[in-house]
Each structure stands twice: as C-alpha cells, then as structure tokens.
mmCIF file of C-alpha atoms and ligand atoms in Angstrom:
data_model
loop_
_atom_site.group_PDB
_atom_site.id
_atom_site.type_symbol
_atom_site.label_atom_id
_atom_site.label_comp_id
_atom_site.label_asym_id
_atom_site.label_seq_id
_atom_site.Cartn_x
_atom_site.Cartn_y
_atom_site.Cartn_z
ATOM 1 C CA UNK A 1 -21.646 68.040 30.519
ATOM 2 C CA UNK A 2 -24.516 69.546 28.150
ATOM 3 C CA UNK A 3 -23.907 71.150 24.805
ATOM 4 C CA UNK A 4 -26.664 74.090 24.725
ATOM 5 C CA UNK A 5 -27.094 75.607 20.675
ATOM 6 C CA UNK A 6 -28.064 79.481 21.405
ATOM 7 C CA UNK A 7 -30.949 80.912 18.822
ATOM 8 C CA UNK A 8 -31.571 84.665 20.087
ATOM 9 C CA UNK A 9 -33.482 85.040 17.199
ATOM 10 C CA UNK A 10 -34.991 88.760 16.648
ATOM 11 C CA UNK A 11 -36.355 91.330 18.524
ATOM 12 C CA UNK A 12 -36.828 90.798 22.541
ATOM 13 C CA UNK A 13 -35.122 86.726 21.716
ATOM 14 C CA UNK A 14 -31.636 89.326 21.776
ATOM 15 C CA UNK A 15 -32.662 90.750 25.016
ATOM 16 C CA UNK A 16 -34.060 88.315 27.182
ATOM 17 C CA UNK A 17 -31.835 84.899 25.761
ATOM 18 C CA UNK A 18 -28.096 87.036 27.416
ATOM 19 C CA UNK A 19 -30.280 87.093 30.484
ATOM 20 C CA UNK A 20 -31.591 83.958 30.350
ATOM 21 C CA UNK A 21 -27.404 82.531 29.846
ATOM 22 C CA UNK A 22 -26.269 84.693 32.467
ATOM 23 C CA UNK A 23 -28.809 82.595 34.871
ATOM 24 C CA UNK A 24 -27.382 79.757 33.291
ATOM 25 C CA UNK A 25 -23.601 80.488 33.702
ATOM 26 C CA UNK A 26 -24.610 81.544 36.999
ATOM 27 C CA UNK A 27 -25.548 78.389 38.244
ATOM 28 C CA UNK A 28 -23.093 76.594 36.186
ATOM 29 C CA UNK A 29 -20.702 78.147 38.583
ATOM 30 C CA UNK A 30 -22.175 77.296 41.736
ATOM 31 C CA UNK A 31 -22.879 73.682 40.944
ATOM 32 C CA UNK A 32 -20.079 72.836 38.324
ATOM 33 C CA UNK A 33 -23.067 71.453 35.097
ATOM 34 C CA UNK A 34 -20.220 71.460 33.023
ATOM 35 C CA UNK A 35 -22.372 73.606 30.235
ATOM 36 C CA UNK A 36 -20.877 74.974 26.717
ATOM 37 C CA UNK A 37 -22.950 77.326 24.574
ATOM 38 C CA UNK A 38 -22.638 77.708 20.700
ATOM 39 C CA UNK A 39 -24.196 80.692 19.383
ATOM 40 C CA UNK A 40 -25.992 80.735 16.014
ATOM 41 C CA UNK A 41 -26.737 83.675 13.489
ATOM 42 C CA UNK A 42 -29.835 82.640 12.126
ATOM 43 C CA UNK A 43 -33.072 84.817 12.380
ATOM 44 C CA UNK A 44 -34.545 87.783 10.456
ATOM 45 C CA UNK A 45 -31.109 90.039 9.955
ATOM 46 C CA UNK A 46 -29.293 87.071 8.733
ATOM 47 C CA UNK A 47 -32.185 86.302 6.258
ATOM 48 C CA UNK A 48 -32.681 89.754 4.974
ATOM 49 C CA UNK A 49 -28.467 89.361 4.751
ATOM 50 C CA UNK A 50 -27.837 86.551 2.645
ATOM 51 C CA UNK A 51 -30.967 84.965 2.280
ATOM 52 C CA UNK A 52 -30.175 81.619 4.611
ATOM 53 C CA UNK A 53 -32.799 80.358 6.732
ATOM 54 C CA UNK A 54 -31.767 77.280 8.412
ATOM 55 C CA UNK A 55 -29.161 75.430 6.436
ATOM 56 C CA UNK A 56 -29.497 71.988 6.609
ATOM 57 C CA UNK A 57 -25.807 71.390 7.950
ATOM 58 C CA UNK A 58 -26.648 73.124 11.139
ATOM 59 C CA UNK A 59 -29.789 71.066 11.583
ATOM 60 C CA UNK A 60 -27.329 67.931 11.272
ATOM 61 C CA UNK A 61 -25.143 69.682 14.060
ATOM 62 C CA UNK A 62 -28.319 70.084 15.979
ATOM 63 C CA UNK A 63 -29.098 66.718 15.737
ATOM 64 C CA UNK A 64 -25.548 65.170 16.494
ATOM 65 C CA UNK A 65 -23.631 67.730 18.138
ATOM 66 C CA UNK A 66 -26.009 69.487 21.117
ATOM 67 C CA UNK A 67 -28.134 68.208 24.291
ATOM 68 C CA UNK A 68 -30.541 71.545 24.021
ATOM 69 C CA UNK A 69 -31.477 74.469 21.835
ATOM 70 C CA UNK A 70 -32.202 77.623 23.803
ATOM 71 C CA UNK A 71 -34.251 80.083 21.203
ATOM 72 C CA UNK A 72 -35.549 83.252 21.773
ATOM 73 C CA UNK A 73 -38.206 84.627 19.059
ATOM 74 C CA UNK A 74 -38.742 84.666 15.655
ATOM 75 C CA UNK A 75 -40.703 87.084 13.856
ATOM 76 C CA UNK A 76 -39.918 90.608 12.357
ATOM 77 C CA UNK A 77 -42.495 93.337 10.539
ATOM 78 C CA UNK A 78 -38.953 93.599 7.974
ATOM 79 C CA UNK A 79 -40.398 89.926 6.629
ATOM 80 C CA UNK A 80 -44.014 89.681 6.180
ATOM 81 C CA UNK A 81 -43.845 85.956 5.355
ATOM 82 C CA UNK A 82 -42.163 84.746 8.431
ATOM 83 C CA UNK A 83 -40.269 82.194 5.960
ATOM 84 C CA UNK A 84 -37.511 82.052 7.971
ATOM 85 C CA UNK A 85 -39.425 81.675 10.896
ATOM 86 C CA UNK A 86 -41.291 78.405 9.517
ATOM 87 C CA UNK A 87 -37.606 77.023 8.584
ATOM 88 C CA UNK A 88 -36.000 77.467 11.709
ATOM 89 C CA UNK A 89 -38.753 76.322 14.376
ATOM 90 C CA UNK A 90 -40.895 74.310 12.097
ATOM 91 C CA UNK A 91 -38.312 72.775 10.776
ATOM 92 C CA UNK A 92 -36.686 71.630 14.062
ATOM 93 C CA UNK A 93 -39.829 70.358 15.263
ATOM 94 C CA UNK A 94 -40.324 68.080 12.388
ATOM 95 C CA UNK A 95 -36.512 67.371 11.039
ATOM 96 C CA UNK A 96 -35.578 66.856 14.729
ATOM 97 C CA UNK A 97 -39.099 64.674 15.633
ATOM 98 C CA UNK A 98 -39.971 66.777 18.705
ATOM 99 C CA UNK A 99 -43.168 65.482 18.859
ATOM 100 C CA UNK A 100 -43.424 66.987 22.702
ATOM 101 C CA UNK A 101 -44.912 70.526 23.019
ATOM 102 C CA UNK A 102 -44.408 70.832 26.701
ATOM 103 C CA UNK A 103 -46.468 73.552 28.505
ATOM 104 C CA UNK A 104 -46.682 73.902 31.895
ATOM 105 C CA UNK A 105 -49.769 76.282 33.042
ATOM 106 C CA UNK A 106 -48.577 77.116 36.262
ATOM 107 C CA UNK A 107 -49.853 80.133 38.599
ATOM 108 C CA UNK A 108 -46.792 81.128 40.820
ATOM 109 C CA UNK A 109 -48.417 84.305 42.292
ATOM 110 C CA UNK A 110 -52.351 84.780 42.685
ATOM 111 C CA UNK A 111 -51.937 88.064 41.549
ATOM 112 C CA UNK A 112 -51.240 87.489 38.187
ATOM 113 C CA UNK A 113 -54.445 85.224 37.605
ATOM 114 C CA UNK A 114 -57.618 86.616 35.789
ATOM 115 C CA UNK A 115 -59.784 84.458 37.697
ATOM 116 C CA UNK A 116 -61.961 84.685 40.831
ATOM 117 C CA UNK A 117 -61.161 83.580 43.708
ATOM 118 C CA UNK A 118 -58.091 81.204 42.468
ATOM 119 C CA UNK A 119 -54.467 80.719 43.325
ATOM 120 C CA UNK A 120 -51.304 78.994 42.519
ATOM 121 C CA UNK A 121 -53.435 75.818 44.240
ATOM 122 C CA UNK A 122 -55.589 75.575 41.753
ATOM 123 C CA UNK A 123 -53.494 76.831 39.007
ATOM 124 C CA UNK A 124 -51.021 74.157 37.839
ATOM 125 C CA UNK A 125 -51.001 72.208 34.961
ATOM 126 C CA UNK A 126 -48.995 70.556 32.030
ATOM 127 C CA UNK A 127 -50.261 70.454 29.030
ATOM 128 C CA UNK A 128 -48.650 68.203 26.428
ATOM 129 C CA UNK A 129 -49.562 69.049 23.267
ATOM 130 C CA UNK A 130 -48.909 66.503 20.131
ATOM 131 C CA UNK A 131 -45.903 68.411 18.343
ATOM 132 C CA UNK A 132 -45.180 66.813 14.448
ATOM 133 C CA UNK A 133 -48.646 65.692 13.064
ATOM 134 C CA UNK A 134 -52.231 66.788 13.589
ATOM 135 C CA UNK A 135 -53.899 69.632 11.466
ATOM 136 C CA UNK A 136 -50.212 71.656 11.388
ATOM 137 C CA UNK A 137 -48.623 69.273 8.792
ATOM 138 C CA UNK A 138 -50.013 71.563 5.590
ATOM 139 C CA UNK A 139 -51.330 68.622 3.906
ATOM 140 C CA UNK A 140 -54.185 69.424 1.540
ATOM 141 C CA UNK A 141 -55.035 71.608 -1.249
ATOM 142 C CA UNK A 142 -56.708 74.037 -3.248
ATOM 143 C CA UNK A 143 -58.974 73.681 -6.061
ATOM 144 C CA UNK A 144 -60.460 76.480 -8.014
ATOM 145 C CA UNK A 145 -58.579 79.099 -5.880
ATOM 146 C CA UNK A 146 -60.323 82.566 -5.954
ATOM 147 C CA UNK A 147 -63.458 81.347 -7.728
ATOM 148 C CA UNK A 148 -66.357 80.852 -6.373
ATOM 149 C CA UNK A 149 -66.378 77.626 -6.621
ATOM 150 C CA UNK A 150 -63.380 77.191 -4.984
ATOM 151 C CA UNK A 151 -63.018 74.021 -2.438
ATOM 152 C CA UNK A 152 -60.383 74.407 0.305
ATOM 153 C CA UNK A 153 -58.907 70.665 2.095
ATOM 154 C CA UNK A 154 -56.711 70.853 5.500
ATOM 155 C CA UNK A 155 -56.184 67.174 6.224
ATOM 156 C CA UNK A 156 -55.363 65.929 9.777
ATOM 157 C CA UNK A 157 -52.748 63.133 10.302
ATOM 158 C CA UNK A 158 -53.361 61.670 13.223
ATOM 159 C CA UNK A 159 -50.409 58.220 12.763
ATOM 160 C CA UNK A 160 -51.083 55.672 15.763
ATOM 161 C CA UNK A 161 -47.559 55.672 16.449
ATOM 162 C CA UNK A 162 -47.516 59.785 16.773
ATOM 163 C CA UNK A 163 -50.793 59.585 18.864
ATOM 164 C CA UNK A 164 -49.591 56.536 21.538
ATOM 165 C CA UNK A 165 -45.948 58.161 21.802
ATOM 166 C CA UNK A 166 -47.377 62.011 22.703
ATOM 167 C CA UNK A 167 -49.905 59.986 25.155
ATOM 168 C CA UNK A 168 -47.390 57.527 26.646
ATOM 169 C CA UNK A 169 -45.170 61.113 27.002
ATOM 170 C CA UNK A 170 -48.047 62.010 29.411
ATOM 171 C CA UNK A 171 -48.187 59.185 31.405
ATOM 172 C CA UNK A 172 -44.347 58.735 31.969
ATOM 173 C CA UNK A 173 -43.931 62.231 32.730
ATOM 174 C CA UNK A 174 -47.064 61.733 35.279
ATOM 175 C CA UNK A 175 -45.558 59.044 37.338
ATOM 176 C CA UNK A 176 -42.113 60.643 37.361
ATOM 177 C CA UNK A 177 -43.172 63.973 38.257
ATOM 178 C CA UNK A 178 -45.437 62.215 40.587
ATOM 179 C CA UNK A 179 -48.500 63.661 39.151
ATOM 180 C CA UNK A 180 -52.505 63.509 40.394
ATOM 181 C CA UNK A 181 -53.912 62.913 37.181
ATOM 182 C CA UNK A 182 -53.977 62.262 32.964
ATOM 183 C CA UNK A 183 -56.430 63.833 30.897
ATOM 184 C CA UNK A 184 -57.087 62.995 27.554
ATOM 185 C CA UNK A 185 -58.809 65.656 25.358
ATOM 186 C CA UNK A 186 -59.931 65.352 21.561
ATOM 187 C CA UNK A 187 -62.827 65.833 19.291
ATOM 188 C CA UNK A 188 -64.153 62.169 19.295
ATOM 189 C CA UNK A 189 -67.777 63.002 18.697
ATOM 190 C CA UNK A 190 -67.360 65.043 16.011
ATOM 191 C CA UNK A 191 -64.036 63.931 14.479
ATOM 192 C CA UNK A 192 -65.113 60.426 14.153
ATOM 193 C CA UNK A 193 -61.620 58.988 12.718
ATOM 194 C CA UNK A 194 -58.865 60.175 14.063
ATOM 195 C CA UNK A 195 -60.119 61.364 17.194
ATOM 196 C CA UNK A 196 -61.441 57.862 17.619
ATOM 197 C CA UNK A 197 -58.053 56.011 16.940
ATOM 198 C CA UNK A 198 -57.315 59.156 20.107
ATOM 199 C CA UNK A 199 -59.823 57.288 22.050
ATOM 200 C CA UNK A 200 -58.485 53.572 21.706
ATOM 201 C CA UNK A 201 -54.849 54.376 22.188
ATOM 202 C CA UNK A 202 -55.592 56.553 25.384
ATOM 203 C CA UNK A 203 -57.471 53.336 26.910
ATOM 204 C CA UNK A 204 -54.719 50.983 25.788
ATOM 205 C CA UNK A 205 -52.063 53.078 27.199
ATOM 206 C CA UNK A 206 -53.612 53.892 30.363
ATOM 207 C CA UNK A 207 -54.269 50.656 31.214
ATOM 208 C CA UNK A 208 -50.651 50.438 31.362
ATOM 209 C CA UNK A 209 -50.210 52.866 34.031
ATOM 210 C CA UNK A 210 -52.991 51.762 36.444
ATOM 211 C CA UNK A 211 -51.032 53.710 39.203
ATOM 212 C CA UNK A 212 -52.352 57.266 37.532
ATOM 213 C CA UNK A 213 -55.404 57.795 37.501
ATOM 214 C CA UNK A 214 -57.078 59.453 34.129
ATOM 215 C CA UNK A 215 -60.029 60.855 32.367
ATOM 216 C CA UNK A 216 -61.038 62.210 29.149
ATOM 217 C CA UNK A 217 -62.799 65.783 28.135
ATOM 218 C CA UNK A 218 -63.938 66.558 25.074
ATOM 219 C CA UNK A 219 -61.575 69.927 24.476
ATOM 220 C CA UNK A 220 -64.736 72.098 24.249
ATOM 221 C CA UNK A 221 -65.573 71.345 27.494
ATOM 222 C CA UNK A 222 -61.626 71.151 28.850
ATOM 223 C CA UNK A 223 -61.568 74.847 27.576
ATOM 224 C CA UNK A 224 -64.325 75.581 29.676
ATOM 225 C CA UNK A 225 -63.185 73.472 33.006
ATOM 226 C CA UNK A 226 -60.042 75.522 32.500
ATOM 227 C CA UNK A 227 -61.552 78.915 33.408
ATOM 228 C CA UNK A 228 -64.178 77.208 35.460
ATOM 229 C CA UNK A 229 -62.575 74.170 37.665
ATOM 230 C CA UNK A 230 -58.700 74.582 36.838
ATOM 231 C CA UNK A 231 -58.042 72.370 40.222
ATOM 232 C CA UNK A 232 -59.593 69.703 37.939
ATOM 233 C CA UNK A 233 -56.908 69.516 35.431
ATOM 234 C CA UNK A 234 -53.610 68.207 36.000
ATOM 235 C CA UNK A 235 -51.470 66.550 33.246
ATOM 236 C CA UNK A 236 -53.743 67.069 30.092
ATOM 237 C CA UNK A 237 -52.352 65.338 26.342
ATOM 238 C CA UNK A 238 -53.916 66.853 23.321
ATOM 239 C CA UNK A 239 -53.551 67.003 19.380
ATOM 240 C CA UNK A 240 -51.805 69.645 17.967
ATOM 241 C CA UNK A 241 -54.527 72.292 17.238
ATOM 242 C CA UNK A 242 -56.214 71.927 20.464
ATOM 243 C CA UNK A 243 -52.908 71.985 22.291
ATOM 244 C CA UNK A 244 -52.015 75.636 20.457
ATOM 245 C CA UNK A 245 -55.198 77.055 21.279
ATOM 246 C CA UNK A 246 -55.615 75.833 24.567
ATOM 247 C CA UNK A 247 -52.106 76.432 26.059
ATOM 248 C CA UNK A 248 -52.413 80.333 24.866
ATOM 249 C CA UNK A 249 -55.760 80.223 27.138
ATOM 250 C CA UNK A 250 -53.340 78.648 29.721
ATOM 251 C CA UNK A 251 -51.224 81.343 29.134
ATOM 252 C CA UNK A 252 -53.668 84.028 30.233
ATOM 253 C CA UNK A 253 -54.420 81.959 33.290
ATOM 254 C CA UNK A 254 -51.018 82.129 34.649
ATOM 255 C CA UNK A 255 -50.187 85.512 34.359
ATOM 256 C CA UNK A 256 -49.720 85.907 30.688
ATOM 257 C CA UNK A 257 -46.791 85.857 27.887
ATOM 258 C CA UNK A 258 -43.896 86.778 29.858
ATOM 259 C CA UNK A 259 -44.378 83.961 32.244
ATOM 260 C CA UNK A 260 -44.648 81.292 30.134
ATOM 261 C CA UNK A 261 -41.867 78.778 28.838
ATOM 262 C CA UNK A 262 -42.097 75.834 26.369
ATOM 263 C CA UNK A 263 -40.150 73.102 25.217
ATOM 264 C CA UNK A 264 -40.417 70.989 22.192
ATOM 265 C CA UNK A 265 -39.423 67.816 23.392
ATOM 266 C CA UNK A 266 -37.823 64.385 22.317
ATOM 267 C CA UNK A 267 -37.723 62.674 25.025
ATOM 268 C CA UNK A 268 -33.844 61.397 25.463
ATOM 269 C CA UNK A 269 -32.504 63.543 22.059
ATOM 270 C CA UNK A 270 -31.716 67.070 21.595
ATOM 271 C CA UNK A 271 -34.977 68.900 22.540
ATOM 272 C CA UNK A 272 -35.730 72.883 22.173
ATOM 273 C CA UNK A 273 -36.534 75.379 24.868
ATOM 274 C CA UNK A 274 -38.351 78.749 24.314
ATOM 275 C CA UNK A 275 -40.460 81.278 25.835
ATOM 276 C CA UNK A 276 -43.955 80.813 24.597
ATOM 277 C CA UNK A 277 -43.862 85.105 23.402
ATOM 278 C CA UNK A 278 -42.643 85.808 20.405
ATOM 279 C CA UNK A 279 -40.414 88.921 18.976
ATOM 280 C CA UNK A 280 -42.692 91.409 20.636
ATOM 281 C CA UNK A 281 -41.278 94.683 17.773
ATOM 282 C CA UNK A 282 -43.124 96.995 19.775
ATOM 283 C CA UNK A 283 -41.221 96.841 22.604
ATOM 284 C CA UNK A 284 -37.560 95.791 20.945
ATOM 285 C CA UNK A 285 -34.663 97.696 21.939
ATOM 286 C CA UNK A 286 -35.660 99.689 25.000
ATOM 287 C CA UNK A 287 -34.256 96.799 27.950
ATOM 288 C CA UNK A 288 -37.690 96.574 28.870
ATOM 289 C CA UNK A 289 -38.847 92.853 27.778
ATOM 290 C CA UNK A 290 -39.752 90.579 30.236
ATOM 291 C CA UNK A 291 -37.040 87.866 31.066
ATOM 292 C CA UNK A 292 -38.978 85.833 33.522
ATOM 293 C CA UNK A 293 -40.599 83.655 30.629
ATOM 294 C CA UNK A 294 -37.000 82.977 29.651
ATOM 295 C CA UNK A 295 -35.949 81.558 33.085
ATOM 296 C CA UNK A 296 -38.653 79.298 32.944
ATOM 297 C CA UNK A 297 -37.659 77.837 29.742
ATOM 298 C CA UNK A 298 -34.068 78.070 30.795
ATOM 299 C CA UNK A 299 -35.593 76.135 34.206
ATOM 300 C CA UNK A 300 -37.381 73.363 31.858
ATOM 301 C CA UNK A 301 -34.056 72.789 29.610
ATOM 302 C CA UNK A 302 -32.194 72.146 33.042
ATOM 303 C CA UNK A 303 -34.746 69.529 33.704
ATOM 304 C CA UNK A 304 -34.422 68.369 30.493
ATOM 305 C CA UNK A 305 -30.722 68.057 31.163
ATOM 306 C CA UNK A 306 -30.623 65.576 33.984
ATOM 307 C CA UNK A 307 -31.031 68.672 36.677
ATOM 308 C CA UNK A 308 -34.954 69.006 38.176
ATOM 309 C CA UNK A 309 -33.626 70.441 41.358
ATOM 310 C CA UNK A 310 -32.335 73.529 39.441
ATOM 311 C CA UNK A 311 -35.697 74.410 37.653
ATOM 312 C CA UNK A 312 -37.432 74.429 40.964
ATOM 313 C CA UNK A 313 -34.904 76.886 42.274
ATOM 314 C CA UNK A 314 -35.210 78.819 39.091
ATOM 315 C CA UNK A 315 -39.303 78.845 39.836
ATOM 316 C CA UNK A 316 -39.215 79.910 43.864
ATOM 317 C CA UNK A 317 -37.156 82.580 42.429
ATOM 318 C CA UNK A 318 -39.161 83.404 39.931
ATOM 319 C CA UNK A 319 -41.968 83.368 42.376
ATOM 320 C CA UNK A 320 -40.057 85.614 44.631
ATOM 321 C CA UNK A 321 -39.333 88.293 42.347
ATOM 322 C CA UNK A 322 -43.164 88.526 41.467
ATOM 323 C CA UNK A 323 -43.968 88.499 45.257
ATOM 324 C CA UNK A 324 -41.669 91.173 45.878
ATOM 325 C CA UNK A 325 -42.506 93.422 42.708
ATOM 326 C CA UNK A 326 -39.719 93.009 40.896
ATOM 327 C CA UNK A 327 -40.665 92.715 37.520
ATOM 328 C CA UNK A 328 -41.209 94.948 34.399
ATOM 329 C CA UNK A 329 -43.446 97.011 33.687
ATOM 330 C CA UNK A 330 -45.866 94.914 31.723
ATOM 331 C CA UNK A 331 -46.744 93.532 35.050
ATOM 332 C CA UNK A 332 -47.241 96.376 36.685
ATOM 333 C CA UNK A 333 -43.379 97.157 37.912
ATOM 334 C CA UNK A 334 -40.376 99.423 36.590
ATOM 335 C CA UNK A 335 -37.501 97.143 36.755
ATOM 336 C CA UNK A 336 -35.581 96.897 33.164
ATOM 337 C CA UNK A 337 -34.904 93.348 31.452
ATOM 338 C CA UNK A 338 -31.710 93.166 33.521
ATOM 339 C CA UNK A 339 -32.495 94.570 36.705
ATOM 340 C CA UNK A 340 -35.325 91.851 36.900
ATOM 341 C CA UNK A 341 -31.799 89.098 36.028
ATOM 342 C CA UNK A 342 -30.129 90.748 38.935
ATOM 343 C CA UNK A 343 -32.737 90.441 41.820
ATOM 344 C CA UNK A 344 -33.591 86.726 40.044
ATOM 345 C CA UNK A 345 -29.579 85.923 40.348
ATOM 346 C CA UNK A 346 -29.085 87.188 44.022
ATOM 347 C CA UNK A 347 -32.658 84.943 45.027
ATOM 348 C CA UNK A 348 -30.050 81.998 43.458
HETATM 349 P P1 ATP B 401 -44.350 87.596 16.884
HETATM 350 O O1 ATP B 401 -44.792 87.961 15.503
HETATM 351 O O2 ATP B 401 -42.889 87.408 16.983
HETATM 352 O O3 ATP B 401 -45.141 86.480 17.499
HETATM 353 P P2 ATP B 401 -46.006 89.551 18.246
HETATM 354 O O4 ATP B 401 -45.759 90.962 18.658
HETATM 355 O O5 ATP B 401 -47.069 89.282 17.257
HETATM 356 O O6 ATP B 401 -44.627 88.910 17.793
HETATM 357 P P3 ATP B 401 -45.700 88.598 20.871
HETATM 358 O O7 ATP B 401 -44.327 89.068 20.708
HETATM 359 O O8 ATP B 401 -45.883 87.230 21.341
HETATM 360 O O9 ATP B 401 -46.447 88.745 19.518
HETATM 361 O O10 ATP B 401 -46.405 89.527 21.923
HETATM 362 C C1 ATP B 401 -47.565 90.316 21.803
HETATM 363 C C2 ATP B 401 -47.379 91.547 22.689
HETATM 364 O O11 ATP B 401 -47.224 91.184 24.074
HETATM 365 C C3 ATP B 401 -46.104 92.283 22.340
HETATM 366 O O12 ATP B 401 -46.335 93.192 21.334
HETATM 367 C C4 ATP B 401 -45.690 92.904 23.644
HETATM 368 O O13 ATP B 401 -46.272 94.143 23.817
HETATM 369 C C5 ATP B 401 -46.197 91.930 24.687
HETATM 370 N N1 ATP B 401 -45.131 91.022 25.137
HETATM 371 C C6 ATP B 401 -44.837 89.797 24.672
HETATM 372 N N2 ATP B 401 -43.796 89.243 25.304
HETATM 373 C C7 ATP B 401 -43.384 90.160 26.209
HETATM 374 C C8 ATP B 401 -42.324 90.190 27.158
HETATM 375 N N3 ATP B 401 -41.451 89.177 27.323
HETATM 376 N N4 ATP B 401 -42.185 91.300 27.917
HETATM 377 C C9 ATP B 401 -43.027 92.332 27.778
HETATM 378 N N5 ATP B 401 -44.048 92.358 26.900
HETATM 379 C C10 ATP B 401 -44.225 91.290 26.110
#
C-alpha cells in the first residue's frame, strides 16, 4: 500500500507525469503494490485562476495523508515571478523537512556522455545534496538598495543538526546500497565557519561507519575530478549551493535533462520525486517531451517505497530503449512522448 499525491504541474510536467503513472499502474498490475494516486490542481493555470498557490491544508494532507509526491514542472513565461513555483516546491522542501536532494549521476549508455573515452563504468554517482539550509534559506538583507552605496548580505545557515543528518543520509544510504565510497565536499578553506563545523561532523560521522571508506574534496576541485576522474567519485554529500551547481554538471555528464530524476527526501516520511527539467514552454504541447527522466524519478519513488527491485527494472529498461534508439528527438530519435512509454512498458 502507498498513497502517491500527483503534481503535473505546467508545461511538459502534463505530458510526461500520465506517462510516468501509466509505468506505474503498469507495474502495479503485474506485482500487486497496492498504489492509489490523488491528483492535485495546483501549478501556473490554477494560479493565474484563482490566485492559490499551495494552500496550507493540502501541505497538511501531504504531510499526513501520502507516502510520495510525484511532480512534474513548475514554471510558465504567463508568470514571470515563478511565485507559485517557490510555494509549491520550496515550500514542500522546507514545510515537509526534506532535507535530502537525491541525485543520482548515472551514465546508462556511453553514447549519451560528453566525455572522452568514458562509459556507464565510470559514470555513476549519487550526489546528496543538503536540501533545507545552506545559502537557499533567503536570509539577509539589503541596505541602501539602488545607491551606490548599497551593501547586499546572503547569509549561510549551516545548523549542526542539518549538516550531520544530510551526511549521516550519505553514509546509510552507502552501506545499504552497498556503495565504494563517501565523499565529503565543502568550501573549508575559504568558508572558515560553517564549512569548518562541515569538516568536524564529516570526521565524527565517518568514524561511525568504518566499513565505508571516505574522503573529502574541496568542491572546486570535485567539479573538476567530475569531468576529469568521474570513476573517482561515488557517493558525494554537499551543501546546498554546491549540490545545485554541481548536480546540473552531473546532469550533462549523463546524458543531459531528460535523463535525470530527483527526489527530495525524508528519509522514512513522505518524500517528493521529480525530474530534474523543468516546464520546458518551448516544446509544450507537441507529445514530444522526453519521458525517460520521469521513469527515473518514478524508479527512485519505488525505491523510496519499500520496492528497489522495481527501479532497477525501470533503469535496464530505460537503458534498453536508449540502446535500441528509442527515444525522442532531443536525443537524436523520432519517437513521441508516448511511443517512447510504449517500447519502455513492453521492455517491463
Ligand atoms: P523552467 O523555467 O520550468 O525551468 P526552462 O525552459 O527554463 O523551464 P527546462 O525546462 O529545464 O528549462 O529545459 C531547458 C530546455 O531543455 C527546454 O527548453 C527544452 O528545450 C529542453 N528540455 C528540457 N527537458 C526536456 C525533456 N524532458 N524533453 C525534451 N527536451 C527537454
């Protein structure tokens, strides 16, 4: 049994989240998961309708009512301010404490990877990025705005209980998933505060898990092993800017925006799957969106849900369809959104 809150969203989130369910039902089916959806109107249209964002009595169902949250995009050119945006997935990540940005960075066919000479082998890693604190809390201020004189303050919260929960997230996930590796990457010799509370709570909690074996990288040079030495980089924890920045760079290496999923994670609660592109209004309307970062979202929530097994079927698929060309046309195919659901179904 698993109560699963549907968020389409705008744009493509209409097109590729009715694939991503019919995957779902699909294998709902076939191995009885005893899954109920609840869809929710909340996105641009219903903004520009009435105004509502994300009332607070559907957060509370969020919270009390549902296992998962399955969200497409949010973003449309109709509201330059993206306030509804910011109240929907900014406010589930902090009103629901998701504190895990879960990214996996991993190749599944050489073909899609910028870089010389490497492969799904070298390719695969999970980034866990720090989800509720950081530099993305807006805490700071202005003072003599549009003068000259003007003096602008961005204040990062790094809490020790936020930074040795998002670490200890690492490690658990490392041992369970059987992982080679922990790496730690901050700012420490430059950000001489927070980044060194980083420092002491990665040592203290790693000497708790003297099975895994772990390192740390300042994230100037982690961006740079990245493109250089992926095979280095296993399970890597970072703070909340670095994670953004260097999970997009992920994204490139492993084939780009419509093969990457996310989930915003706490651990044992309801917890929010997504893919990592957003509303994409160039392409909107014309069945032509990539699905495949849906499935692996949709792959992560079943994980999330008690059901590993099913996410790696939903990845050899994945991989299949990619080895066999069937894809859309941002990758180089023709197949429409649901064509690409139909050969991803039948490899089920
Ligand atoms: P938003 O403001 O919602 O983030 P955006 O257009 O700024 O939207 P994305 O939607 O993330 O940013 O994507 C950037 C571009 O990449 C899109 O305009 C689109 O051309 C392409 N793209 C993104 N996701 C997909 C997808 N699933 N399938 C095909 N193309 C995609």
């Amino acid at each position: 049994m698993a109560r699963i809150a549907v968020i389409p969203g705008d744009g493509i989130g209409n097109e590729v989240i009715p694939e991503g369910l019919r995957v779902l039902r699909h294998l709902d089916g076939k191995h009885g998961l005893g899954l109920t959806f609840e869809h929710f109107d909340l996105g641009a249209e219903r903004y520009l309708r009435d105004g509502t964002t994300m009332p607070p009595e559907v957060m509370a169902r969020f919270r009390d009512e549902f296992d998962a949250i399955l969200l497409g995009a949010l973003g449309d050119p109709r509201v330059p301010s993206n306030v509804h945006a910011k109240d929907i997935l900014l406010g589930s990540r902090f009103q629901l404490d998701l504190y895990v940005n879960l990214r996996p960075v991993r190749l599944l066919d050489a073909r899609y990877c910028p870089l010389k000479g490497k492969g799904p082998d070298e390719v695969d890693m999970v980034v866990f990025r720090e989800n509720t604190e950081g530099l993305y809390t807006g805490i700071g201020g202005q003072f003599k705005r549009g003068t000259e004189d003007e003096v602008a303050i961005e204040q990062e919260i790094n809490t020790r209980k936020g930074v040795e929960r998002i670490i200890r997230a690492a490690f658990e996930y490392a041992r369970a998933q059987k992982r080679r590796s922990v790496c730690m990457s901050d700012k420490a010799n430059a950000m001489r505060h927070g980044h060194d509370l980083w420092q002491r709570v990665f040592k203290l909690v790693a000497a708790e898990y003297p099975d895994i074996p772990s390192f740390h990288l300042y994230v100037d040079v982690l961006a740079m092993e990245m493109v250089r030495a992926p095979e280095r980089l296993d399970v890597i924890v970072t703070t909340n800017l670095f994670g953004d920045i260097v999970t997009d760079l992920g994204a490139a290496l492993q084939g780009g925006l419509g093969l990457a999923g996310s989930g915003n994670i706490h651990p044992g609660k309801v917890s929010l799957f997504e893919p990592v592109h957003g509303s994409a209004p160039d392409i909107a309307g014309q069945g032509i969106a990539n699905p495949l970062a849906t499935m692996l979202a949709c792959g992560m929530m079943l994980t999330h849900l008690g059901h590993p097994e099913l996410e790696a079927q939903i990845q050899d698929a994945v991989r299949g369809n990619l080895a066999d060309g069937q894809v859309t046309r941002e990758l180089g195919g023709s197949m429409s959104t649901k064509d690409v659901t139909d050969a991803l179904i039948s490899r089920l």
